[in-house]
XYZ file of C-alpha atoms in Angstrom:
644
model
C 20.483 62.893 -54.148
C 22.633 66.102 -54.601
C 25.959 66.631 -53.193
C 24.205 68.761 -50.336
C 22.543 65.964 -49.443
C 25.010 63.296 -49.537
C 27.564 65.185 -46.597
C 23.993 66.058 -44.417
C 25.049 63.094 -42.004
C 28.487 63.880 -42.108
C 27.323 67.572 -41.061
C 24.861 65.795 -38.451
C 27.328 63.706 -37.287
C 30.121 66.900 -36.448
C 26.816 68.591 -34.658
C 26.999 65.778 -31.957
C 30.415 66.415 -31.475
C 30.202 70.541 -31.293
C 27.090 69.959 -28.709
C 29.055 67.473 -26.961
C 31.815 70.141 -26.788
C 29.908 72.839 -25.672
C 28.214 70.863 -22.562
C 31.860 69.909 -21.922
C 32.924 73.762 -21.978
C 29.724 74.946 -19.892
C 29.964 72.543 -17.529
C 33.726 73.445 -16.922
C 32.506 76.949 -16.284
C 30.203 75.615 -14.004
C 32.836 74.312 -11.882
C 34.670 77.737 -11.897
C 37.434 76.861 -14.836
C 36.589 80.436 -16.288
C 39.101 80.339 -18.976
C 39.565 82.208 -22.179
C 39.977 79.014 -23.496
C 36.487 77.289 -21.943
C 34.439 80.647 -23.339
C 36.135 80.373 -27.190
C 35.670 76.462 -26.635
C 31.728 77.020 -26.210
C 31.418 80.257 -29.002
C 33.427 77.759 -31.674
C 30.327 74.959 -31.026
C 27.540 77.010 -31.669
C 29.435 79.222 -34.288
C 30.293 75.702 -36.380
C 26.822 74.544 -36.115
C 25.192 77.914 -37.458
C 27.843 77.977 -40.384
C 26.942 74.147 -41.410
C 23.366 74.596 -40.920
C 23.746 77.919 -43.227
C 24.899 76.233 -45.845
C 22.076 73.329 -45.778
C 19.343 76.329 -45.754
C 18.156 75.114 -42.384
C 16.691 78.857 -41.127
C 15.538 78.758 -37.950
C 18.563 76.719 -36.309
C 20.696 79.259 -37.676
C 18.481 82.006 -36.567
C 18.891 80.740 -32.878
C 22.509 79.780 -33.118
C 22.910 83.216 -33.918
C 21.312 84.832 -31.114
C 23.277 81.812 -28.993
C 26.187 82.712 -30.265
C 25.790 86.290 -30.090
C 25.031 85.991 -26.171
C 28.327 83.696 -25.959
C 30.298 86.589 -27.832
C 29.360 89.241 -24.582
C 30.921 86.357 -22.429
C 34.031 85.950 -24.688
C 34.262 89.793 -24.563
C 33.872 90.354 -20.750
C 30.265 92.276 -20.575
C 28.854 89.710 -19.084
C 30.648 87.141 -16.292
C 29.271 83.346 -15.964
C 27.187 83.709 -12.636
C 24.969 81.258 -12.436
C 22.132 82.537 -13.726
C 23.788 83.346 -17.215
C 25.268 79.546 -17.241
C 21.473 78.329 -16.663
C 20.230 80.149 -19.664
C 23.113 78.812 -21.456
C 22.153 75.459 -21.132
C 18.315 76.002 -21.760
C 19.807 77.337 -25.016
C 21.714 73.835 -25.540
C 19.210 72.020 -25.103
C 16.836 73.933 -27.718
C 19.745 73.674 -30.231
C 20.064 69.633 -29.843
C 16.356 70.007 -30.158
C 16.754 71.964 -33.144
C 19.368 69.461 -34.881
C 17.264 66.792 -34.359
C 14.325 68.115 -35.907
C 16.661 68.421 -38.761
C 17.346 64.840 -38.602
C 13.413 63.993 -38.824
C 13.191 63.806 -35.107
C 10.008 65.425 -32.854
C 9.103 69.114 -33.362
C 10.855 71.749 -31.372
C 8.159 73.711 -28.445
C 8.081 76.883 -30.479
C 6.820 78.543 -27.237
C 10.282 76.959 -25.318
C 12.350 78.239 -28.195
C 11.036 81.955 -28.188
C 11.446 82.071 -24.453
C 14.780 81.201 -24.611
C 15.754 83.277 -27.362
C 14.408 86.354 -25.191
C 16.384 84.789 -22.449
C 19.520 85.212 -24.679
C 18.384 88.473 -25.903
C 17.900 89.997 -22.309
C 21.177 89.077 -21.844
C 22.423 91.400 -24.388
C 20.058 93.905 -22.956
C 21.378 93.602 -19.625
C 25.306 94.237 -21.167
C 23.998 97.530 -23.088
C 22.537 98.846 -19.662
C 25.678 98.078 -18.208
C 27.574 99.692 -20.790
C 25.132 102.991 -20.742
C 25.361 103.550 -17.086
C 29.582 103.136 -16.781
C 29.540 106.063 -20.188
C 26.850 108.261 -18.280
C 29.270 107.731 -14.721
C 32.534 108.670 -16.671
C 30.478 111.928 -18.495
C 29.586 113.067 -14.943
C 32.957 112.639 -13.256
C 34.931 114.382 -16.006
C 32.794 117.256 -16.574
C 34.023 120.897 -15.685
C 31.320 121.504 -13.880
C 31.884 118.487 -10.554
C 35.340 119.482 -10.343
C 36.044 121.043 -6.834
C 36.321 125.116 -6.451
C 40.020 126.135 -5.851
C 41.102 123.681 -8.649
C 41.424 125.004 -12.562
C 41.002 123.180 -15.738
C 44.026 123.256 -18.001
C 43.801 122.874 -21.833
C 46.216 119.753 -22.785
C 48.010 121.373 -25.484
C 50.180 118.923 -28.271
C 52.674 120.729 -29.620
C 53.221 119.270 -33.246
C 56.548 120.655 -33.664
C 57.696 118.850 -31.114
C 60.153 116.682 -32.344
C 61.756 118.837 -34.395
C 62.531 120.728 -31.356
C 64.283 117.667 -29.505
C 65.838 116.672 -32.605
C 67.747 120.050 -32.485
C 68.010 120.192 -28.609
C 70.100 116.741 -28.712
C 72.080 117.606 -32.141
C 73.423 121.168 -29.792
C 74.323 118.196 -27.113
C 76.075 116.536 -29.643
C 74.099 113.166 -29.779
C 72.762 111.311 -32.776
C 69.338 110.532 -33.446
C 69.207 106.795 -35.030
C 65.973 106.255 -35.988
C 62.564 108.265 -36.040
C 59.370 107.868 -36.091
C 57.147 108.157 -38.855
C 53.953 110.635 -39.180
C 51.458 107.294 -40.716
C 51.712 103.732 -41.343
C 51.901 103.821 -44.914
C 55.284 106.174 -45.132
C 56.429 103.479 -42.462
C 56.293 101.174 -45.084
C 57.824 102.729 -47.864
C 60.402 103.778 -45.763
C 61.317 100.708 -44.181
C 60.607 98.022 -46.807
C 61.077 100.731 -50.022
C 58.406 99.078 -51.507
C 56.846 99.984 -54.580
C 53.620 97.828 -54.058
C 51.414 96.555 -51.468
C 52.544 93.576 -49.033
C 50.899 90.432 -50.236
C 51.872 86.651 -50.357
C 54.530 87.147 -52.432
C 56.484 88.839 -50.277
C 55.786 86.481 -47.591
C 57.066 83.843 -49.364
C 60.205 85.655 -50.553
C 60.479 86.597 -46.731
C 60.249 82.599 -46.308
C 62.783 81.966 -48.874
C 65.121 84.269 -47.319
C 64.518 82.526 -43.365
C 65.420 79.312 -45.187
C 68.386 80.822 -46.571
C 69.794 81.719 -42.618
C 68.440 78.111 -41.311
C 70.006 75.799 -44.418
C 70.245 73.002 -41.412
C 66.865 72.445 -41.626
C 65.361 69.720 -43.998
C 62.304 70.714 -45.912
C 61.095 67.098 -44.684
C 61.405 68.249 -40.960
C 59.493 71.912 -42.051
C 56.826 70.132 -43.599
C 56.150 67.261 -40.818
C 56.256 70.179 -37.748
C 53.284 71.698 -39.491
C 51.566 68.709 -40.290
C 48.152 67.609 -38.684
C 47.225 64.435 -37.414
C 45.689 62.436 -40.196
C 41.774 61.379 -39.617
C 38.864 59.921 -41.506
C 35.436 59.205 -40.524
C 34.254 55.912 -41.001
C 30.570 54.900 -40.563
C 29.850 52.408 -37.537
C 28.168 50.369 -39.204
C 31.515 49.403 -41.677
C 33.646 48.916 -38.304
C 30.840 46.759 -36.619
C 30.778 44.501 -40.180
C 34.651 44.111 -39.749
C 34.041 42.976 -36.419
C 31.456 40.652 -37.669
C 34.285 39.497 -39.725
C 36.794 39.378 -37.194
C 34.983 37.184 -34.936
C 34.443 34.678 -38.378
C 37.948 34.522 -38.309
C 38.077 33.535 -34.940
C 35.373 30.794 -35.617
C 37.674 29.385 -38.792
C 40.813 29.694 -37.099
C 39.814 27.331 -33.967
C 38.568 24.564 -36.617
C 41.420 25.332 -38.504
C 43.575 24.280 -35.387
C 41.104 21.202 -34.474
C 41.943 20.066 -38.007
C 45.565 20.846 -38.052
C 45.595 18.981 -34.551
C 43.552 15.801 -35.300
C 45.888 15.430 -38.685
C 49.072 15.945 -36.638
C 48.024 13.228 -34.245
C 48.185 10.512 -37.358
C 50.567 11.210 -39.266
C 53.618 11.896 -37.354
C 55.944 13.613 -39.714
C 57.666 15.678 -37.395
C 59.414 18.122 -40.172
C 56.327 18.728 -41.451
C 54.454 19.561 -38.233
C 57.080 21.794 -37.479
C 56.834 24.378 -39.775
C 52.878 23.987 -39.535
C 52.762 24.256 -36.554
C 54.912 27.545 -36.575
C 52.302 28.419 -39.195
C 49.402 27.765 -37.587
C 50.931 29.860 -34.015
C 51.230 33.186 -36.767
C 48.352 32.959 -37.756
C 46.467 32.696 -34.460
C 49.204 35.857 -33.639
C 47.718 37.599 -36.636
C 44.540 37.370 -35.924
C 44.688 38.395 -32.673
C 46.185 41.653 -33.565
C 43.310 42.433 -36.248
C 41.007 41.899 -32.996
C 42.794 43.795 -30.925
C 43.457 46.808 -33.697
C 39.142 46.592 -34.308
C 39.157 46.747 -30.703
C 40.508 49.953 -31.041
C 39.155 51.270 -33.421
C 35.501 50.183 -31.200
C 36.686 51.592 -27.881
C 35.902 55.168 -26.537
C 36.321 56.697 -23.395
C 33.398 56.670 -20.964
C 33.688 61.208 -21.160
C 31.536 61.547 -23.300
C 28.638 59.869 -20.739
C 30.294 60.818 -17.653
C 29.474 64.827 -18.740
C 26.199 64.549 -19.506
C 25.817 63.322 -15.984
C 26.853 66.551 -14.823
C 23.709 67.888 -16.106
C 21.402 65.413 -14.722
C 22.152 65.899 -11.623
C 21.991 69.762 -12.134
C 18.684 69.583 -12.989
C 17.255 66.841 -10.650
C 19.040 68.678 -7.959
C 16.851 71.876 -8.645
C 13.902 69.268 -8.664
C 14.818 68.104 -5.501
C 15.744 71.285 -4.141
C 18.950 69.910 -3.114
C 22.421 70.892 -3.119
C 24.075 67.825 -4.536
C 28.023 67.905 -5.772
C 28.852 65.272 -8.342
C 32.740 63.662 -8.982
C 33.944 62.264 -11.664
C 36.883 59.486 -11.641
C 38.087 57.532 -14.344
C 36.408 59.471 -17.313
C 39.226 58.450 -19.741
C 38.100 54.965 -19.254
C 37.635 53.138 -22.811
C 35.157 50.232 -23.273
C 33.403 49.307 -26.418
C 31.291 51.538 -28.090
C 28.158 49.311 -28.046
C 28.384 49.764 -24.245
C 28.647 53.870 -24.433
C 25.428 53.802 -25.971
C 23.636 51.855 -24.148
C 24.669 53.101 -20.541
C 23.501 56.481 -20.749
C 19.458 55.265 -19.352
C 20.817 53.075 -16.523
C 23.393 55.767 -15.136
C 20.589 58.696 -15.267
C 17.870 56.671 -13.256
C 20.849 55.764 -11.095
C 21.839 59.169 -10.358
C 18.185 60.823 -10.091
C 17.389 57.884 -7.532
C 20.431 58.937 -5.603
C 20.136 62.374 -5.356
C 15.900 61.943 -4.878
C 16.275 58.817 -2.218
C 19.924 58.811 -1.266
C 21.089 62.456 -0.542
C 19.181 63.495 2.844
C 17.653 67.107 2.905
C 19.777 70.101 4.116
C 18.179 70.115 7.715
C 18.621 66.567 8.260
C 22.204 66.910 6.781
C 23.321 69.008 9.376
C 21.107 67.651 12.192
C 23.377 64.263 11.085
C 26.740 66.104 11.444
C 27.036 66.355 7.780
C 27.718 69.099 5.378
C 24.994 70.496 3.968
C 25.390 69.874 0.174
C 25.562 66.075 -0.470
C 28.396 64.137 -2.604
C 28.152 61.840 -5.145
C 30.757 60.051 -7.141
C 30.389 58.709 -10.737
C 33.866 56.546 -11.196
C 34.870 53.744 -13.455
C 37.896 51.359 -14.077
C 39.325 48.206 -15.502
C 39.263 45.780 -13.151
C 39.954 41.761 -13.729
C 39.198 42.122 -17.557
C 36.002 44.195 -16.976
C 34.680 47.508 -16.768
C 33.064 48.982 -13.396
C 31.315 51.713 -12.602
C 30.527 52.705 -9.303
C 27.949 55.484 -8.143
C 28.145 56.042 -4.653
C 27.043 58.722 -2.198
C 27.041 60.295 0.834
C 23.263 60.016 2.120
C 21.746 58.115 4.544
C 22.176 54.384 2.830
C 19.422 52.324 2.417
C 16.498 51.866 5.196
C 16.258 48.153 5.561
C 13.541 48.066 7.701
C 11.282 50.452 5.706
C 12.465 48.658 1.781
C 10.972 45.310 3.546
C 7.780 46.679 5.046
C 7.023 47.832 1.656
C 8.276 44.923 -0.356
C 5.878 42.856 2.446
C 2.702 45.802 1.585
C 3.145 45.181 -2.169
C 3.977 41.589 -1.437
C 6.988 41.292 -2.918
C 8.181 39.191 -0.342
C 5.448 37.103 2.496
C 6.159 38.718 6.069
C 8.060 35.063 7.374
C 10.683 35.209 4.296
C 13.833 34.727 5.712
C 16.504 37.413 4.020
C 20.141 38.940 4.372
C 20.909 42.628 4.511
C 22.107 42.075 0.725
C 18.668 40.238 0.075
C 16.674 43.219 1.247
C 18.917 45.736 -0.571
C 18.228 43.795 -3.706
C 14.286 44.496 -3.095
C 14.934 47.942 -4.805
C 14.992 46.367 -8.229
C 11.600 44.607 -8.151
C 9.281 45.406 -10.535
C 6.834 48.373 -9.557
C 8.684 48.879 -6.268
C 9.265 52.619 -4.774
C 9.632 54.090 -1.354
C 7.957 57.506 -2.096
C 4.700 58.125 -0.848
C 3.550 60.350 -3.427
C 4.411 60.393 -7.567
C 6.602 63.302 -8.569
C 8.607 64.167 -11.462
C 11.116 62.399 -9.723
C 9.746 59.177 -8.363
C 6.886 57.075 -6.841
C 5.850 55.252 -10.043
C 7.180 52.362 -9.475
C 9.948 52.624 -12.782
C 13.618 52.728 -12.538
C 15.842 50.695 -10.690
C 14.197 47.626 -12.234
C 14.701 48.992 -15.445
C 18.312 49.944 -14.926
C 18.584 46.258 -13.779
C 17.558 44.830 -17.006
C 19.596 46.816 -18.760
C 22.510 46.157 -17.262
C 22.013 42.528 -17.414
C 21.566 42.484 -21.279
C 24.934 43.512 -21.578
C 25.925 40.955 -19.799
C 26.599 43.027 -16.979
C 25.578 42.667 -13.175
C 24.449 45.194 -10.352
C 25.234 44.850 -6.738
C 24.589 47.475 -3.759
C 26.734 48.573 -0.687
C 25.022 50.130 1.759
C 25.719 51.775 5.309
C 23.628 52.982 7.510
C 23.808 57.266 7.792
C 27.301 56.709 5.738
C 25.580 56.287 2.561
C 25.466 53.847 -0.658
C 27.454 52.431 -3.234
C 25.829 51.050 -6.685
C 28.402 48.379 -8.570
C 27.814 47.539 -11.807
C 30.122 45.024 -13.512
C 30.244 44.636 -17.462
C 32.600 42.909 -20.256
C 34.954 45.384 -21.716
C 33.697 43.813 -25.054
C 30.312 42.165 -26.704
C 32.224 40.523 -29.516
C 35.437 38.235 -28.519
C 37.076 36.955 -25.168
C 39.767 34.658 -24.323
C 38.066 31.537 -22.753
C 38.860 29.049 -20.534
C 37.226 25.755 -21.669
C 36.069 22.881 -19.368
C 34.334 19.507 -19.127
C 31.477 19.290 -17.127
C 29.358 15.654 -16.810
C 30.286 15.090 -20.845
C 29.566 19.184 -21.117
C 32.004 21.380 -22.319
C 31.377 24.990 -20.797
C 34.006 27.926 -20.781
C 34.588 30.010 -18.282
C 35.959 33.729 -18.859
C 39.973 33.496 -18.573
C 39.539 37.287 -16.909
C 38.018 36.089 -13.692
C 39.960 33.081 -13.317
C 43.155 33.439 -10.696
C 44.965 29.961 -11.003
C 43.983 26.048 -11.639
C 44.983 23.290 -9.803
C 44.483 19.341 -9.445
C 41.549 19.070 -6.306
C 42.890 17.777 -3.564
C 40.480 16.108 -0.993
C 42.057 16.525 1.941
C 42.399 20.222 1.881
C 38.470 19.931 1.787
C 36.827 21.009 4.847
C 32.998 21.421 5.952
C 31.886 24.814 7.668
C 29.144 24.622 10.585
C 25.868 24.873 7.633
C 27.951 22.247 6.322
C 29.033 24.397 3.163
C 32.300 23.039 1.437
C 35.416 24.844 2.019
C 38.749 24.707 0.512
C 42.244 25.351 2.192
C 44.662 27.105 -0.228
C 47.496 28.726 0.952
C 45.773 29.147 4.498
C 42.912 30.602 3.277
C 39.432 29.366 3.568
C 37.049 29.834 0.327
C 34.034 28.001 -0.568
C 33.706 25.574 -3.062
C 31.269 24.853 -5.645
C 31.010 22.027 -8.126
C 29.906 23.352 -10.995
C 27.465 20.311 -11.926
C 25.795 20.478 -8.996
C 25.076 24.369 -9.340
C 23.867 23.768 -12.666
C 21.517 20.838 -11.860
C 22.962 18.219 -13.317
C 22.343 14.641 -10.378
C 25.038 12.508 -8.894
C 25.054 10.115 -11.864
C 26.901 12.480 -13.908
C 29.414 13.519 -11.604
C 32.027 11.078 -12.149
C 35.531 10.821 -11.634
C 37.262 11.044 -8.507
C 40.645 13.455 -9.793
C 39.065 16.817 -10.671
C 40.368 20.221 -11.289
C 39.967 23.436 -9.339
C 39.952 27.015 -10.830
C 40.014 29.599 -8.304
C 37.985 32.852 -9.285
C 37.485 36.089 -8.171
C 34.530 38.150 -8.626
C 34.834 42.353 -8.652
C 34.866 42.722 -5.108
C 37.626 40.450 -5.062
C 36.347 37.563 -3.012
C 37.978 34.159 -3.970
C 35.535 31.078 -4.776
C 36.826 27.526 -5.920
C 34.998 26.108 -8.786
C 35.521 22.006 -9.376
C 35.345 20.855 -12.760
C 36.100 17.353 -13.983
C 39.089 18.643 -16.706
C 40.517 21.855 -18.511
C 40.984 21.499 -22.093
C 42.063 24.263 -22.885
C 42.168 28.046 -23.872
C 41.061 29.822 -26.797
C 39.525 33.006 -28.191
C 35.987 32.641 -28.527
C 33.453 34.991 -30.053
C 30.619 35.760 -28.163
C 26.532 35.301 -29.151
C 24.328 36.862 -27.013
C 21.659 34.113 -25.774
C 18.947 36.232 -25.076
C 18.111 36.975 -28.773
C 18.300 33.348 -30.147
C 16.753 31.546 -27.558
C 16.112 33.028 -24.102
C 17.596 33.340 -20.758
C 19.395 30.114 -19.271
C 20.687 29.557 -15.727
C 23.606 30.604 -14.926
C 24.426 31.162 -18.534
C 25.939 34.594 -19.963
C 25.930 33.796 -23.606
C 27.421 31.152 -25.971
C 29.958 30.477 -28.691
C 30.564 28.448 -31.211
C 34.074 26.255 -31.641
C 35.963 25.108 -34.546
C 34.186 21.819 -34.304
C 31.002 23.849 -34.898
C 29.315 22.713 -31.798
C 28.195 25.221 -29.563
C 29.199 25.655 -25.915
C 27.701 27.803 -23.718
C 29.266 30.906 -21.414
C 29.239 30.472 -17.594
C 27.729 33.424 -15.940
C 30.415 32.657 -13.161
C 29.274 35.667 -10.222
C 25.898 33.670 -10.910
C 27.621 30.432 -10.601
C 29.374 31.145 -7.245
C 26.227 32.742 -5.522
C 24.665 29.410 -5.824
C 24.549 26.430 -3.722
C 24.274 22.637 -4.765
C 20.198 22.556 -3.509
C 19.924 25.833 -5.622
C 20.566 23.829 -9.249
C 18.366 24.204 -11.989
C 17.793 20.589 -13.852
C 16.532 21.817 -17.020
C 19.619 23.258 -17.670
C 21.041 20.067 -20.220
C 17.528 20.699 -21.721
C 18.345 24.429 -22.735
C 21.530 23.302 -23.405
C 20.672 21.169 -25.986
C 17.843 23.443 -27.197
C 20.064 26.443 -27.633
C 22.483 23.715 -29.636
C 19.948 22.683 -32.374
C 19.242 26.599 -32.705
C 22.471 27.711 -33.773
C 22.497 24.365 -35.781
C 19.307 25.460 -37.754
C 21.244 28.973 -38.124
């Protein structure tokens, strides 16, 4: 491998970011943020991408970056302005260039019939400019010419009279002023006049000029100089090193908790308290130490959510031309960070999201209006931290979800029998079933059945949830809930029937000793618990799961009260706490399979493995929902990471 060869990802790698940039810059143009700035933004992205692919040999993505860039140039320049139609051939042409880079990466062919088009597209602009530029000449020839000015007037010669200044100079020296400086006849005599130099201007003289500032401003360090020019330091680093010191990270987490179990089950025999002191102090750095080096890889892991968020803009540019709708997407919380693993894989689930909105959620114009509406539709794209996660909402403006139509379908396809007893939230819900769709006929939009289901199942393998909010003519509101992180959480750990489970520390509001008599029954005899006046339900986790009465035992229990990202409150009973701990997480799904009411697993410093409770899951269930293999998986999933 030459040296070419060896920076070619590095190269790659800076394309994403300049194409990234430029739909950035375009789509801020879009919006009507016609700024110098915005226009050199855009010409800088497809100029750095020709100049790398130059020096790699690649031809014909430098041929089109060129004509791109040569198109972007008439913008920059002011021959041509960003209507609409000029911003639509723009982004045909970024979408042939990503094309183009990726065929450089080994990826699929680029339509050479797509990429000539566009290249005349960007060559008719040019076209257009010198017509432009032709016809405002030809006007100014006609307008200025002796023979369209009006009778009675007569042209006069303008006459300069070279001499001039001599003249003044003499008219002032009679008035007895003083003539301080002059000007000279070229730049060159300006020069040697001024500077009396005997040589051309080159660096030397800068830096003598440099010397001589310094010299004036002897206050100022050369420490302070050279830190006021300096740029902030940066490296790339390939992903796959960070995700390896995450690996690592989350070892450390493993041998720190049975460093502590050890430390702990020592300290309770031998009771030497001089010596527990100062390991215990110890032991309390070192859990501080490692939870910076997680939180620093955290860090280093965590990106906003821009980067997605923008390309959204496009899709619903494009499916709103398919649509033939006039559809307005915000954007809120774009400088929302979550883990990179999560940026990647959220780009699918928020496009089908989006296209479904604007194909089944935005009404038509007529029926807009007839509704009192505007006639463009709204949709916002927003995200933010909320109780240690990170969610996204996509909501719009339409005409919400028609329940009576989603279940007369679901019933057709059946989904669901015609007697099935179901909640507004039920029916909603019927939109993610496989092969479901409310259109009547396939388009390039819809009616094959693919989507929401998909989105879904995405969602849920990253441990993530999906829940719908829907009015009526008001429109809808798509939630989707996920961890801020794959790789470590703090973790709440508690006994369950001789089970030790642990419970997200994020969700969890405040514990307390269970108290019977602030137990109360509601009418469908569901449990309620009084706290502080308020009436939530309560759960016992061992029932939800499955487990029987016999191993539900002991009469003084704990509560933890949770909340769940709409912020209702649910009490969950446990039979102790044990304790808290950082725990790193292993997905479940690709070591064993999916389990009940089960996010994912961990494994403690005793080396037994306890599993994750999927606590929105939890709470949604009821004791007669339970699932009794659950102990069976649980003990399954156990010998697994054993054999591991």
């Amino acid at each position: 491998m030459d040296d070419l060869d060896s920076i070619k990802p590095i190269f790659f790698e800076e394309c994403g970011e300049q194409l990234t940039e430029l739909e950035r810059a375009l789509a801020c143009l879009e919006n009507g943020e016609a700024g110098h700035d915005t226009v050199n933004a855009a010409f800088r992205a497809v100029h750095s991408i020709k100049g790398g692919a130059g020096s790699f040999g690649m031809t014909e993505l430098v041929r089109f970056a060129h004509v791109f860039e040569t198109a972007l140039d008439l913008l920059r320049s002011g021959k041509i302005e960003a209507s609409p139609a000029v911003l639509r051939v723009f982004l045909f042409a970024t979408d042939i260039l990503s094309d183009l880079t990726g065929a450089e990466q080994g990826g699929p062919s680029v339509d050479k019939q797509r990429s000539l088009e566009c290249s005349k597209a960007l060559e008719s602009l040019s076209e257009i400019s010198a017509t432009v530029k032709a016809e405002s000449e030809e006007l100014i020839t006609q307008v200025t010419t002796e023979e369209d000015i009006p009778d009675g007037f007569t042209p006069v010669p303008f006459v300069f009279d070279e001499d001039v200044s001599d003249k003044l100079a003499a008219l002032v020296s009679d008035e007895g002023f003083e003539i301080f400086s002059e000007t000279p006849d070229s730049a060159g005599s300006a020069a040697g006049h001024s500077l009396q130099a005997d040589s051309p201007l080159d660096s030397v003289t800068v830096e003598a000029g440099y010397e001589k500032a310094a010299e004036k401003n002897s206050s100022v360090s050369s420490t302070s100089v050279k830190s006021s020019v300096a740029l902030p330091a940066s490296i790339r680093v390939d992903v796959d090193r960070i995700d390896r010191v995450m690996d690592l990270v989350g070892e450390l987490v493993i041998g720190q908790s049975a460093l502590r179990e050890a430390f702990d089950n020592s300290n309770a025999k031998h009771q030497d308290e001089a010596g527990s002191s100062a390991l215990t102090d110890a032991m309390n750095e070192i859990e501080q130490l490692s939870r910076d080096i997680q939180d620093a890889v955290m860090a280093v892991r965590a990106q906003p959510l821009k980067t997605v968020f923008q390309r959204m803009q496009r899709v619903v540019r494009e499916t709103s031309l398919i649509a033939h709708k006039n559809v307005h997407l915000i954007i809120e919380g774009e400088d929302t960070e979550v883990d990179r693993t999560l940026i990647e894989r959220l780009t699918d689930p928020l496009t089908h999201m989006l296209r479904n909105a604007i194909d089944h959620g935005i009404e038509s114009e007529e029926k807009r209006i007839a509704a009192g509406k505007s006639p463009g539709g709204t949709i916002t794209l927003s995200a933010a931290h909320r109780s240690g996660r990170i969610v996204i909402i996509i909501k719009d403006d339409g005409g919400g979800i028609d329940r009576r139509r989603v279940r007369a379908i679901a019933e057709k396809k059946g989904i669901i029998s015609s007697d099935a007893v179901l909640t507004d939230s039920d029916i909603d819900n019927l939109i993610f079933s496989p092969g479901f769709s409310t259109s009547e006929t396939i388009t390039d939009l819809s009616g094959r059945g693919v989507g929401m289901d998909v989105v879904k199942q995405a969602i849920q393998d990253l441990g993530g949830r999906v829940s719908i909010q829907s009015e009526t003519g008001k429109g809808s509101g798509f939630i989707l809930s996920l961890p801020l992180t794959l790789a470590v959480m703090d973790g709440m750990l508690v006994t369950v029937s001789g089970q030790i489970l642990i419970l997200p520390v994020s969700c969890i509001l405040e514990t307390m000793i269970l108290d019977r008599k602030s137990i109360f029954h509601a009418v469908d005899n569901v449990p309620l618990m009084c706290v502080r006046g308020n009436f939530i339900p309560l759960i016992e986790i061992g029932s939800a799961l499955g487990f029987s009465s016999d191993h539900i035992c002991g009469s003084e229990k704990v509560v933890l009260i949770v909340e769940d990202d709409n912020g209702k409150m649910t009490a969950l009973v446990a039979d102790s706490i044990d304790g808290q701990m950082q725990i790193v997480i292993k997905t479940i799904e690709k070591n064993y399979r999916p389990i009940y009411c089960v996010s994912a697993a961990t494994i403690l410093g005793s080396g037994q493995v306890a599993l994750i409770l999927d606590v929105p899951a939890v709470t949604a269930t009821t004791e007669k929902s339970g699932n009794s293999s659950w102990l069976k998986d649980n003990n399954a999933l156990s010998e697994k990471f054993a054999a591991e």
